[in-house]
Short mmCIF file of C-alpha atoms in Angstrom, two decimals:
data_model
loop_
_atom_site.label_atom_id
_atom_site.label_comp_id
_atom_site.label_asym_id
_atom_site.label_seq_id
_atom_site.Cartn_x
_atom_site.Cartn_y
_atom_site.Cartn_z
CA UNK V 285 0.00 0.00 0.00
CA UNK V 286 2.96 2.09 0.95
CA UNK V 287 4.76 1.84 -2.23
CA UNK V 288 1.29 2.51 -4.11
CA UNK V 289 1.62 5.51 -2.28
CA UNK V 290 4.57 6.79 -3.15
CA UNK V 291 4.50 5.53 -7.17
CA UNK V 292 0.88 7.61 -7.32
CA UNK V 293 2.86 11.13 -5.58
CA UNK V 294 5.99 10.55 -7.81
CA UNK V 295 3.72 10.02 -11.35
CA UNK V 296 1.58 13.20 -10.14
CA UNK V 297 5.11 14.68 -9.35
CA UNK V 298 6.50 14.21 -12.77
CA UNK V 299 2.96 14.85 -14.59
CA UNK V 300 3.52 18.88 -13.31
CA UNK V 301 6.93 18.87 -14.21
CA UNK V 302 6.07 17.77 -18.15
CA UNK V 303 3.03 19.80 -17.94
CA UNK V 304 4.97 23.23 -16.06
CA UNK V 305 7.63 22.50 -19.05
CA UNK V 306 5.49 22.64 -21.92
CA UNK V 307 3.46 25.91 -20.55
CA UNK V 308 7.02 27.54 -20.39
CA UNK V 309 7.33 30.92 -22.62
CA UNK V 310 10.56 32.14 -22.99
CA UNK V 311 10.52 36.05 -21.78
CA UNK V 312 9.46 38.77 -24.41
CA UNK V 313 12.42 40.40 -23.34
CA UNK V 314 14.76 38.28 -25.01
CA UNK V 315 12.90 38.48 -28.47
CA UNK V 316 15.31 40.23 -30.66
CA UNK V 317 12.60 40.88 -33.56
CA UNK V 318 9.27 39.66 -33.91
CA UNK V 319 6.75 38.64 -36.77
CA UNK V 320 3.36 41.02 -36.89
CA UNK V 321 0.91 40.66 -39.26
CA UNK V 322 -2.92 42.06 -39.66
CA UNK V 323 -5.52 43.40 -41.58
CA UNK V 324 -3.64 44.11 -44.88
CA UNK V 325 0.32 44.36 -43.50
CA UNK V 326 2.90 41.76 -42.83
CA UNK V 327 6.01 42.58 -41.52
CA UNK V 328 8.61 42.40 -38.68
CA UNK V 329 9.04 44.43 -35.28
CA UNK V 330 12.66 44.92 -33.84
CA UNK V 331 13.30 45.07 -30.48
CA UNK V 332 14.67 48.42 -28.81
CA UNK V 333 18.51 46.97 -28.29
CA UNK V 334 18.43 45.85 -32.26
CA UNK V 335 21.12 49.09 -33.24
CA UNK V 336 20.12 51.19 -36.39
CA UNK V 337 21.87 53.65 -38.64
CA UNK V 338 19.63 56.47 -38.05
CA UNK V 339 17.73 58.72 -35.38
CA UNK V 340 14.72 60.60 -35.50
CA UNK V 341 14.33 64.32 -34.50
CA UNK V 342 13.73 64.81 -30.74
CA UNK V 343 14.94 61.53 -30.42
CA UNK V 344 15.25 60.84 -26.20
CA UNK V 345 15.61 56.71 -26.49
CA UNK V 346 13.78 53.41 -28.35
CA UNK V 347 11.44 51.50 -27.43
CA UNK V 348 10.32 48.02 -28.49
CA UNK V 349 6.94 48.36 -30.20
CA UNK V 350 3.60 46.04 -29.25
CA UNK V 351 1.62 44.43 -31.67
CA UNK V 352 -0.99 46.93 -30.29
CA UNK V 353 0.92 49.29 -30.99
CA UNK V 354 1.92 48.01 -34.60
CA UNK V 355 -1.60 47.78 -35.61
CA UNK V 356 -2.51 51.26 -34.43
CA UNK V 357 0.02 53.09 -36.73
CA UNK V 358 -0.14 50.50 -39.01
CA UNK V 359 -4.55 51.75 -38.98
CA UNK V 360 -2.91 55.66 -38.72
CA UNK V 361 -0.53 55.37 -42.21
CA UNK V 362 -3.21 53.76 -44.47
CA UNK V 363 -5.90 55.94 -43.43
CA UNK V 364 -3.64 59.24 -44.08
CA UNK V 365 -0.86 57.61 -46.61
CA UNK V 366 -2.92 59.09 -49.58
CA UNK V 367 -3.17 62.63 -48.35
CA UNK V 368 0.57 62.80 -47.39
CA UNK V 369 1.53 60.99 -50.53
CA UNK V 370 -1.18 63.21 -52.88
CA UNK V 371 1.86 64.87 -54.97
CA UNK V 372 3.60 61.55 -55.72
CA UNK V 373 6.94 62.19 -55.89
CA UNK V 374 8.77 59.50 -57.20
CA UNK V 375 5.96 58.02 -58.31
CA UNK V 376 3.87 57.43 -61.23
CA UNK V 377 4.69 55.65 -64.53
CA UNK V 378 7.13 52.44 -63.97
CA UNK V 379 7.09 53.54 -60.18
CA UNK V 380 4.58 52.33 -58.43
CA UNK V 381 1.84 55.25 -56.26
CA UNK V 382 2.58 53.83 -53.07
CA UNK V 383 -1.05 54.35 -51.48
CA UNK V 384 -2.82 52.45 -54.59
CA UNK V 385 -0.07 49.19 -53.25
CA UNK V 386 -0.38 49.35 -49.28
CA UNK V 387 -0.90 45.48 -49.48
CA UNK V 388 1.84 43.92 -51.79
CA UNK V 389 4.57 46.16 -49.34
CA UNK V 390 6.22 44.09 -46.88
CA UNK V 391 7.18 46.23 -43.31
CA UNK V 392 9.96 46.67 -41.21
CA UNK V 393 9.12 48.14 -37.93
CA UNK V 394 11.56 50.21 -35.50
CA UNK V 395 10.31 52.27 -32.17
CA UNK V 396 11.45 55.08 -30.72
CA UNK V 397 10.80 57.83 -28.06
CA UNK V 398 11.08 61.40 -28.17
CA UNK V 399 11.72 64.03 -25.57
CA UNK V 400 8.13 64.16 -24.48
CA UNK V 401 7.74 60.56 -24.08
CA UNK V 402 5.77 59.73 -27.13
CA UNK V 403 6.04 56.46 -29.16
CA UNK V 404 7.33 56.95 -33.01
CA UNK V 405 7.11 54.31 -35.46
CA UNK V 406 9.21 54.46 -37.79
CA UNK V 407 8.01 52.20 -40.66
CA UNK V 408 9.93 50.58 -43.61
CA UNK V 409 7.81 49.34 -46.56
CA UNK V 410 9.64 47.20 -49.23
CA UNK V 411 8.31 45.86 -52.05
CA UNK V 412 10.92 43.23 -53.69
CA UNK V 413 9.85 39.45 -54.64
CA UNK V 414 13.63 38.35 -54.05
CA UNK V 415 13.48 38.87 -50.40
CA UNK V 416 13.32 36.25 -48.22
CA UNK V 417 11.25 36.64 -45.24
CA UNK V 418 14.60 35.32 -43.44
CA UNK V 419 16.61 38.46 -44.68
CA UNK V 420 13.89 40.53 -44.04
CA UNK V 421 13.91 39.63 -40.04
CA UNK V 422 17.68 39.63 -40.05
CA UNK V 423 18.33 43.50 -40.11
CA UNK V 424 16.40 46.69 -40.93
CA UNK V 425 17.17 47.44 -44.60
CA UNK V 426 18.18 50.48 -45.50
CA UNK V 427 18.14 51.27 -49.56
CA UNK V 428 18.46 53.90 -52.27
CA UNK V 429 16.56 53.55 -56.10
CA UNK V 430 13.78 51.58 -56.72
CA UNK V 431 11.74 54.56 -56.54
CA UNK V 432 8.08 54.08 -55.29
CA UNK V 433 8.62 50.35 -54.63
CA UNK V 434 11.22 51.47 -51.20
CA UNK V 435 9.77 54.13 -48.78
CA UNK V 436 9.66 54.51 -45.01
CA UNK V 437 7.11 56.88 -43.17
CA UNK V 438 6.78 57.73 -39.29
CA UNK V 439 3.80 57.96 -36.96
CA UNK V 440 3.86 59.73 -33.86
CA UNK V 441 1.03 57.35 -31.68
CA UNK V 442 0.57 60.13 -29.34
CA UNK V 443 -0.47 62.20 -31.49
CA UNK V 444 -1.96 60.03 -34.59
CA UNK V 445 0.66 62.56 -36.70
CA UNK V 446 1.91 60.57 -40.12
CA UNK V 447 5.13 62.14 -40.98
CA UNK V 448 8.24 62.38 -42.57
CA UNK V 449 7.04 60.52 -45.62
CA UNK V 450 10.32 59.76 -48.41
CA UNK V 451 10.24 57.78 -51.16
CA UNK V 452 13.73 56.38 -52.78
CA UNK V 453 14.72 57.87 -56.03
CA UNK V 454 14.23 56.35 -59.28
CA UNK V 455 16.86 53.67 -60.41
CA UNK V 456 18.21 50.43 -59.79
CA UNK V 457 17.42 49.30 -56.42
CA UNK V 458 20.56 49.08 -53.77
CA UNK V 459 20.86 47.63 -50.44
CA UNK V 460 22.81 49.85 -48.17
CA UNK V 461 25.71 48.27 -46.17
CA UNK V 462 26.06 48.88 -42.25
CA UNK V 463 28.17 51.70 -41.17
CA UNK V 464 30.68 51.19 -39.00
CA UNK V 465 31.49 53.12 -36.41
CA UNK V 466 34.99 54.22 -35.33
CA UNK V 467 36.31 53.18 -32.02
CA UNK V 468 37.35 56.10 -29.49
CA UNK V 469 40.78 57.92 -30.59
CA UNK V 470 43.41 57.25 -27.98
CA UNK V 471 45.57 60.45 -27.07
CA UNK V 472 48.63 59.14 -26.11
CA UNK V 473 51.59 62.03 -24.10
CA UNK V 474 55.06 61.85 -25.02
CA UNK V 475 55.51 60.88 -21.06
CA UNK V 476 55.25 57.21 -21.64
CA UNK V 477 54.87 57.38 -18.27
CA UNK V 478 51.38 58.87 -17.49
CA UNK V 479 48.02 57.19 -18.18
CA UNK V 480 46.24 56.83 -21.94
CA UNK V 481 43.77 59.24 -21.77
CA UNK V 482 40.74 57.87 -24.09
CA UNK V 483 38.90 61.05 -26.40
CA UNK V 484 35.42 60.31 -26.39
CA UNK V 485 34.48 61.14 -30.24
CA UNK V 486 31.16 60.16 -30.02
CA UNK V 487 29.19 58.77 -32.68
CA UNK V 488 30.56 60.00 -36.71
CA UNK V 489 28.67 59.82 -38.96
CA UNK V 490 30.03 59.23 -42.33
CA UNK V 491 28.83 61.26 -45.18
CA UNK V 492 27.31 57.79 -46.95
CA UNK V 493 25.28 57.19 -43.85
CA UNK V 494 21.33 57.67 -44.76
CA UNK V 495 19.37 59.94 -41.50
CA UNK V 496 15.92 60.19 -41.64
CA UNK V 497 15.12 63.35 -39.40
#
């Protein structure tokens, strides 16, 4: 009876532990980019430590966006996108008009905050049948040419604002490489003996990199 016992609390035992293991989500914290998708967009969200080439004006930090928060500017840009796109530039002809396509775009999604606390989303739309949905969650994509088939657009959710709308130039399509940034110069004295002093440059900015203030 005894050993009954014990063989019944040791399967209930080891019933929670499968059960505990299989209910286990790993943390949203560690998520380094994330797959959204809704009524009429599909694209991917990255995570406020993913590092990007570019800032936005007021900038104060990032932040990593929820799919709430996805859909609203995602609901924000296609009801305005055709009254801030109404002259067209870069459009028309062989170039696509970006507001008659919203669907066939694929997004890239980054999140910021500015200096009064608000969310921006700043949105990458790319519309290229050679990309992989691998490359596209692998790094924000920066480009230049392609004309209306590459633009990016921000949204201020605080606000409902749809802003800073820019559409590449006509042209071949390229796919920007990373910059790299310099490491800190080192000052060194002719006094071998007194300590390396380190001269904190900051970030430079070469005059390839692409901003979008």
């Amino acid at each position: 009876m005894i050993m009954k016992k014990l063989l019944f609390a040791l399967g209930i035992v080891m019933f929670a532990s499968l059960a505990s293991a299989q209910e286990y989500i790993e943390p949203v914290e560690k998520w380094k980019v994330a797959e959204v998708s809704g009524n009429n967009y599909h694209g991917w969200a990255f995570h406020q430590d993913w590092e990007v080439d570019f800032t936005v004006e007021g900038q104060d930090g990032r932040c990593t966006l929820t799919d709430e928060e996805v859909a609203e500017a995602e609901r924000l840009i296609q009801k305005r996108i055709a009254y801030v796109n109404r002259d067209h530039y870069n459009q028309g002809g062989m170039c696509p008009v970006i507001d008659e396509h919203m669907r066939l775009y694929r997004r890239q999604y980054v999140g910021f905050t500015n200096d009064r606390g608000d969310h921006i989303v700043w949105v990458n739309f790319l519309w290229d049948d050679n990309l992989t949905d691998q490359k596209l969650a692998s790094d924000v994509l920066l480009t230049k040419g392609g004309c209306g088939h590459f633009w990016h657009i921000k949204c201020n959710l605080a606000t409902g604002k749809v802003y800073g709308l820019e559409v590449n130039e006509d042209g071949d399509v390229q796919y920007l490489p990373r910059v790299k940034k310099p490491a800190p110069r080192i000052s060194r004295s002719r006094d071998r003996n007194k300590k390396v002093k380190v001269r904190k440059t900051g970030i430079i900015h070469s005059p390839e990199e692409k901003r979008f203030n």
